[in-house]
């Protein structure tokens, strides 16, 4: 009797021990990402995407200001703020990469190249028309699609089947799709639009034409005391405090302020997409950013801000690079 009780008690203890044990826990699955080279890359340690560089971008150096970067790039500082989503134009950091050229525009629709069809197809494929014009109707190949229903209800017979399988009447000998298309009256020819690949050249030609169309004059009276050949970025014109500083050409004020070190009270006028002029060391600025000015309009008064002597420092820049003003200004 005691043996039976001991056996039953042992079974109960074994059953309770089995119920109280916990199953083996499996480790959490690990997700691994494979790079294009086949190597396993941990998402937490994956390298960041490289910063954009090259034409149209600038890496901030020690001592740079956004206004000077804009001047060197030939752009409006407000545009650079917008292109880079900057909340504070004064908060730029060394080694920061900035876009200093307009974002690429959506490329124009290129004309579709002609595709050579196989002789067996009997099709002639032509390029699409210029954008904005209706594409010519595709010629119908001779001896292809039916122009009307051919099916009708007849009792089956070999003769009826042979008649249904007959092709449409063939065209006259020597007739081709090209000759049929050429026989049709053509619409009046329109001026061919430049191909997408030719657009940069056309834009450059237009910009050069705009640059040549700017009429220049000297921005102030006085002796030239510093020339472009002397290592300066422009010319220095001596004068008296309060003397009139004039716009050397018609354009729009791109900058008016004192945020560029070494230039003092500065006015920058944009004349074309490539050309701008700069007027530095002014005593007083008389125009505002965004204001359109005419050639010869008084824009400032000569002074010596950020300078040891009263003078006007005058620059002409093409695509942001200083050029010799004497090549643009009339002889004196």
Short mmCIF file of N, CA and C in Angstrom, two decimals, residues 27-126:
data_model
loop_
_atom_site.label_atom_id
_atom_site.label_comp_id
_atom_site.label_asym_id
_atom_site.label_seq_id
_atom_site.Cartn_x
_atom_site.Cartn_y
_atom_site.Cartn_z
N UNK A 27 15.98 33.44 -29.49
CA UNK A 27 16.48 34.83 -29.63
C UNK A 27 15.69 35.58 -30.70
N UNK A 28 15.58 36.90 -30.51
CA UNK A 28 14.85 37.72 -31.47
C UNK A 28 15.54 37.67 -32.82
N UNK A 29 14.75 37.62 -33.88
CA UNK A 29 15.36 37.55 -35.22
C UNK A 29 16.16 38.82 -35.50
N UNK A 30 17.27 38.65 -36.16
CA UNK A 30 18.14 39.76 -36.53
C UNK A 30 17.99 40.00 -38.02
N UNK A 31 17.64 41.25 -38.38
CA UNK A 31 17.47 41.58 -39.78
C UNK A 31 18.77 42.15 -40.30
N UNK A 32 19.30 41.52 -41.30
CA UNK A 32 20.54 41.98 -41.90
C UNK A 32 20.25 42.50 -43.29
N UNK A 33 20.91 43.60 -43.64
CA UNK A 33 20.75 44.19 -44.97
C UNK A 33 22.02 43.96 -45.77
N UNK A 34 21.81 43.62 -46.99
CA UNK A 34 22.95 43.32 -47.85
C UNK A 34 23.15 44.47 -48.82
N UNK A 35 24.38 44.95 -48.94
CA UNK A 35 24.67 46.03 -49.86
C UNK A 35 24.75 45.50 -51.27
N UNK A 36 24.92 46.42 -52.22
CA UNK A 36 24.99 46.02 -53.63
C UNK A 36 26.22 45.17 -53.91
N UNK A 37 27.26 45.26 -53.04
CA UNK A 37 28.46 44.46 -53.23
C UNK A 37 28.36 43.09 -52.61
N UNK A 38 27.24 42.80 -51.94
CA UNK A 38 27.05 41.49 -51.34
C UNK A 38 27.45 41.42 -49.89
N UNK A 39 28.01 42.52 -49.33
CA UNK A 39 28.43 42.52 -47.93
C UNK A 39 27.25 42.84 -47.03
N UNK A 40 27.25 42.23 -45.85
CA UNK A 40 26.19 42.46 -44.88
C UNK A 40 26.44 43.80 -44.20
N UNK A 41 25.43 44.67 -44.18
CA UNK A 41 25.57 46.00 -43.61
C UNK A 41 24.60 46.15 -42.46
N UNK A 42 25.10 46.55 -41.31
CA UNK A 42 24.24 46.82 -40.17
C UNK A 42 23.61 48.18 -40.37
N UNK A 43 22.28 48.26 -40.23
CA UNK A 43 21.58 49.52 -40.48
C UNK A 43 22.04 50.61 -39.54
N UNK A 44 22.43 50.25 -38.30
CA UNK A 44 22.84 51.26 -37.33
C UNK A 44 24.19 51.86 -37.68
N UNK A 45 25.06 51.05 -38.36
CA UNK A 45 26.40 51.53 -38.68
C UNK A 45 26.58 51.83 -40.15
N UNK A 46 25.48 51.86 -40.93
CA UNK A 46 25.57 52.14 -42.36
C UNK A 46 26.09 53.54 -42.57
N UNK A 47 27.04 53.74 -43.51
CA UNK A 47 27.59 55.09 -43.73
C UNK A 47 26.53 56.02 -44.30
N UNK A 48 26.60 57.28 -43.91
CA UNK A 48 25.65 58.28 -44.41
C UNK A 48 25.94 58.57 -45.87
N UNK A 49 24.91 59.03 -46.58
CA UNK A 49 25.06 59.36 -47.99
C UNK A 49 26.05 60.52 -48.13
N UNK A 50 26.95 60.44 -49.12
CA UNK A 50 27.95 61.51 -49.27
C UNK A 50 27.28 62.83 -49.63
N UNK A 51 27.87 63.91 -49.14
CA UNK A 51 27.33 65.24 -49.42
C UNK A 51 27.55 65.55 -50.89
N UNK A 52 26.60 66.25 -51.53
CA UNK A 52 26.77 66.60 -52.94
C UNK A 52 27.95 67.54 -53.11
N UNK A 53 28.60 67.44 -54.25
CA UNK A 53 29.75 68.29 -54.52
C UNK A 53 29.83 68.53 -56.02
N UNK A 54 30.79 69.35 -56.41
CA UNK A 54 30.98 69.64 -57.82
C UNK A 54 30.37 70.97 -58.20
N UNK A 55 30.13 71.12 -59.49
CA UNK A 55 29.61 72.38 -60.01
C UNK A 55 28.23 72.67 -59.42
N UNK A 56 28.06 73.89 -58.95
CA UNK A 56 26.79 74.29 -58.37
C UNK A 56 26.74 74.13 -56.86
N UNK A 57 27.83 73.62 -56.26
CA UNK A 57 27.88 73.45 -54.81
C UNK A 57 29.14 74.12 -54.26
N UNK A 58 29.07 74.52 -53.00
CA UNK A 58 30.20 75.19 -52.35
C UNK A 58 30.34 74.66 -50.93
N UNK A 59 31.57 74.38 -50.52
CA UNK A 59 31.85 73.92 -49.17
C UNK A 59 32.32 75.11 -48.34
N UNK A 60 31.63 75.37 -47.24
CA UNK A 60 31.90 76.54 -46.41
C UNK A 60 33.28 76.41 -45.77
N UNK A 61 34.04 77.51 -45.83
CA UNK A 61 35.36 77.56 -45.22
C UNK A 61 35.35 78.53 -44.04
N UNK A 62 36.38 78.47 -43.22
CA UNK A 62 36.48 79.34 -42.05
C UNK A 62 36.50 80.80 -42.49
N UNK A 63 35.67 81.61 -41.86
CA UNK A 63 35.61 83.03 -42.18
C UNK A 63 34.59 83.39 -43.24
N UNK A 64 33.97 82.39 -43.86
CA UNK A 64 32.96 82.67 -44.89
C UNK A 64 31.69 83.24 -44.27
N UNK A 65 31.02 84.07 -45.05
CA UNK A 65 29.66 84.50 -44.71
C UNK A 65 28.78 84.19 -45.91
N UNK A 66 27.51 84.05 -45.68
CA UNK A 66 26.59 83.72 -46.76
C UNK A 66 26.59 84.82 -47.82
N UNK A 67 26.75 86.06 -47.40
CA UNK A 67 26.73 87.17 -48.35
C UNK A 67 27.95 87.13 -49.27
N UNK A 68 29.11 86.80 -48.70
CA UNK A 68 30.31 86.70 -49.54
C UNK A 68 30.21 85.51 -50.48
N UNK A 69 29.69 84.40 -49.98
CA UNK A 69 29.52 83.23 -50.85
C UNK A 69 28.59 83.57 -52.01
N UNK A 70 27.53 84.31 -51.72
CA UNK A 70 26.59 84.71 -52.78
C UNK A 70 27.28 85.61 -53.80
N UNK A 71 28.12 86.53 -53.32
CA UNK A 71 28.83 87.41 -54.24
C UNK A 71 29.77 86.62 -55.13
N UNK A 72 30.50 85.68 -54.55
CA UNK A 72 31.45 84.88 -55.33
C UNK A 72 30.73 83.98 -56.33
N UNK A 73 29.52 83.57 -55.99
CA UNK A 73 28.76 82.70 -56.89
C UNK A 73 27.93 83.49 -57.88
N UNK A 74 27.83 84.80 -57.68
CA UNK A 74 27.03 85.62 -58.57
C UNK A 74 25.55 85.40 -58.40
N UNK A 75 25.12 85.08 -57.17
CA UNK A 75 23.73 84.79 -56.89
C UNK A 75 23.22 85.69 -55.78
N UNK A 76 21.90 85.75 -55.67
CA UNK A 76 21.27 86.49 -54.59
C UNK A 76 21.32 85.63 -53.32
N UNK A 77 21.73 86.22 -52.21
CA UNK A 77 21.85 85.43 -50.98
C UNK A 77 20.50 84.86 -50.55
N UNK A 78 19.43 85.57 -50.89
CA UNK A 78 18.10 85.05 -50.52
C UNK A 78 17.79 83.76 -51.29
N UNK A 79 18.26 83.68 -52.54
CA UNK A 79 18.05 82.45 -53.31
C UNK A 79 18.82 81.29 -52.70
N UNK A 80 20.04 81.56 -52.25
CA UNK A 80 20.84 80.49 -51.62
C UNK A 80 20.17 80.01 -50.33
N UNK A 81 19.58 80.94 -49.59
CA UNK A 81 18.84 80.56 -48.39
C UNK A 81 17.69 79.62 -48.76
N UNK A 82 16.97 79.96 -49.82
CA UNK A 82 15.81 79.15 -50.23
C UNK A 82 16.26 77.79 -50.77
N UNK A 83 17.31 77.76 -51.59
CA UNK A 83 17.78 76.49 -52.17
C UNK A 83 18.26 75.51 -51.12
N UNK A 84 18.75 76.03 -49.98
CA UNK A 84 19.30 75.16 -48.94
C UNK A 84 18.41 75.07 -47.70
N UNK A 85 17.21 75.66 -47.77
CA UNK A 85 16.26 75.61 -46.65
C UNK A 85 16.89 76.08 -45.35
N UNK A 86 17.63 77.19 -45.42
CA UNK A 86 18.29 77.73 -44.23
C UNK A 86 17.30 78.57 -43.43
N UNK A 87 17.25 78.37 -42.14
CA UNK A 87 16.36 79.16 -41.29
C UNK A 87 17.04 80.44 -40.82
N UNK A 88 18.37 80.42 -40.75
CA UNK A 88 19.12 81.59 -40.33
C UNK A 88 20.31 81.77 -41.26
N UNK A 89 20.32 82.83 -42.07
CA UNK A 89 21.42 83.02 -43.03
C UNK A 89 22.77 83.22 -42.37
N UNK A 90 22.79 83.59 -41.10
CA UNK A 90 24.05 83.79 -40.38
C UNK A 90 24.57 82.51 -39.74
N UNK A 91 23.77 81.45 -39.79
CA UNK A 91 24.15 80.19 -39.13
C UNK A 91 24.59 79.18 -40.17
N UNK A 92 25.79 79.35 -40.69
CA UNK A 92 26.39 78.36 -41.58
C UNK A 92 27.67 77.87 -40.92
N UNK A 93 28.03 76.62 -41.17
CA UNK A 93 29.13 75.98 -40.46
C UNK A 93 30.24 75.58 -41.43
N UNK A 94 31.44 75.53 -40.90
CA UNK A 94 32.59 75.10 -41.69
C UNK A 94 32.35 73.67 -42.18
N UNK A 95 32.72 73.42 -43.44
CA UNK A 95 32.56 72.12 -44.13
C UNK A 95 31.12 71.84 -44.52
N UNK A 96 30.21 72.77 -44.28
CA UNK A 96 28.83 72.59 -44.74
C UNK A 96 28.78 72.81 -46.25
N UNK A 97 28.05 71.95 -46.94
CA UNK A 97 27.92 72.06 -48.39
C UNK A 97 26.63 72.80 -48.74
N UNK A 98 26.77 73.84 -49.54
CA UNK A 98 25.63 74.67 -49.93
C UNK A 98 25.43 74.61 -51.43
N UNK A 99 24.19 74.60 -51.83
CA UNK A 99 23.88 74.74 -53.26
C UNK A 99 23.95 76.21 -53.60
N UNK A 100 24.75 76.57 -54.61
CA UNK A 100 24.91 77.97 -54.99
C UNK A 100 24.51 78.21 -56.44
N UNK A 101 23.79 77.26 -57.00
CA UNK A 101 23.25 77.40 -58.35
C UNK A 101 21.81 76.91 -58.33
N UNK A 102 20.98 77.42 -59.22
CA UNK A 102 19.58 76.99 -59.22
C UNK A 102 19.46 75.48 -59.41
N UNK A 103 18.51 74.85 -58.74
CA UNK A 103 18.30 73.41 -58.96
C UNK A 103 18.02 73.14 -60.42
N UNK A 104 18.45 71.96 -60.86
CA UNK A 104 18.25 71.61 -62.27
C UNK A 104 16.78 71.64 -62.61
N UNK A 105 16.51 72.25 -63.75
CA UNK A 105 15.13 72.27 -64.22
C UNK A 105 14.79 70.93 -64.85
N UNK A 106 13.48 70.66 -64.86
CA UNK A 106 13.05 69.40 -65.47
C UNK A 106 13.45 69.42 -66.93
N UNK A 107 14.15 68.41 -67.40
CA UNK A 107 14.60 68.41 -68.79
C UNK A 107 13.43 68.44 -69.75
N UNK A 108 13.63 69.12 -70.85
CA UNK A 108 12.57 69.20 -71.85
C UNK A 108 12.34 67.86 -72.50
N UNK A 109 11.22 67.71 -73.14
CA UNK A 109 10.89 66.46 -73.81
C UNK A 109 11.68 66.35 -75.09
N UNK A 110 12.53 65.36 -75.15
CA UNK A 110 13.33 65.19 -76.35
C UNK A 110 12.50 64.55 -77.44
N UNK A 111 12.84 64.87 -78.66
CA UNK A 111 12.14 64.25 -79.77
C UNK A 111 12.46 62.77 -79.82
N UNK A 112 11.48 62.00 -80.17
CA UNK A 112 11.65 60.56 -80.23
C UNK A 112 12.41 60.18 -81.48
N UNK A 113 13.44 59.39 -81.31
CA UNK A 113 14.25 59.00 -82.47
C UNK A 113 13.48 58.00 -83.32
N UNK A 114 13.77 58.02 -84.62
CA UNK A 114 13.10 57.10 -85.53
C UNK A 114 13.58 55.69 -85.25
N UNK A 115 12.65 54.74 -85.29
CA UNK A 115 12.96 53.34 -85.01
C UNK A 115 12.83 52.58 -86.31
N UNK A 116 13.87 51.87 -86.68
CA UNK A 116 13.83 51.12 -87.94
C UNK A 116 13.01 49.86 -87.74
N UNK A 117 11.99 49.71 -88.56
CA UNK A 117 11.15 48.52 -88.49
C UNK A 117 11.68 47.48 -89.46
N UNK A 118 11.42 46.23 -89.15
CA UNK A 118 11.88 45.17 -90.02
C UNK A 118 11.11 45.20 -91.33
N UNK A 119 11.74 44.79 -92.46
CA UNK A 119 11.04 44.84 -93.75
C UNK A 119 9.77 44.03 -93.75
N UNK A 120 9.74 42.94 -92.99
CA UNK A 120 8.55 42.10 -93.00
C UNK A 120 7.36 42.80 -92.37
N UNK A 121 7.62 43.74 -91.47
CA UNK A 121 6.51 44.41 -90.78
C UNK A 121 5.76 45.34 -91.71
N UNK A 122 6.47 45.93 -92.69
CA UNK A 122 5.81 46.82 -93.63
C UNK A 122 5.36 48.11 -92.99
N UNK A 123 6.03 48.54 -91.90
CA UNK A 123 5.65 49.76 -91.19
C UNK A 123 6.76 50.78 -91.32
N UNK A 124 6.36 52.07 -91.33
CA UNK A 124 7.33 53.16 -91.32
C UNK A 124 7.09 53.97 -90.07
N UNK A 125 8.09 54.03 -89.17
CA UNK A 125 7.97 54.74 -87.91
C UNK A 125 8.70 56.06 -88.04
N UNK A 126 8.02 57.17 -87.69
CA UNK A 126 8.60 58.50 -87.81
C UNK A 126 8.67 59.15 -86.44
#
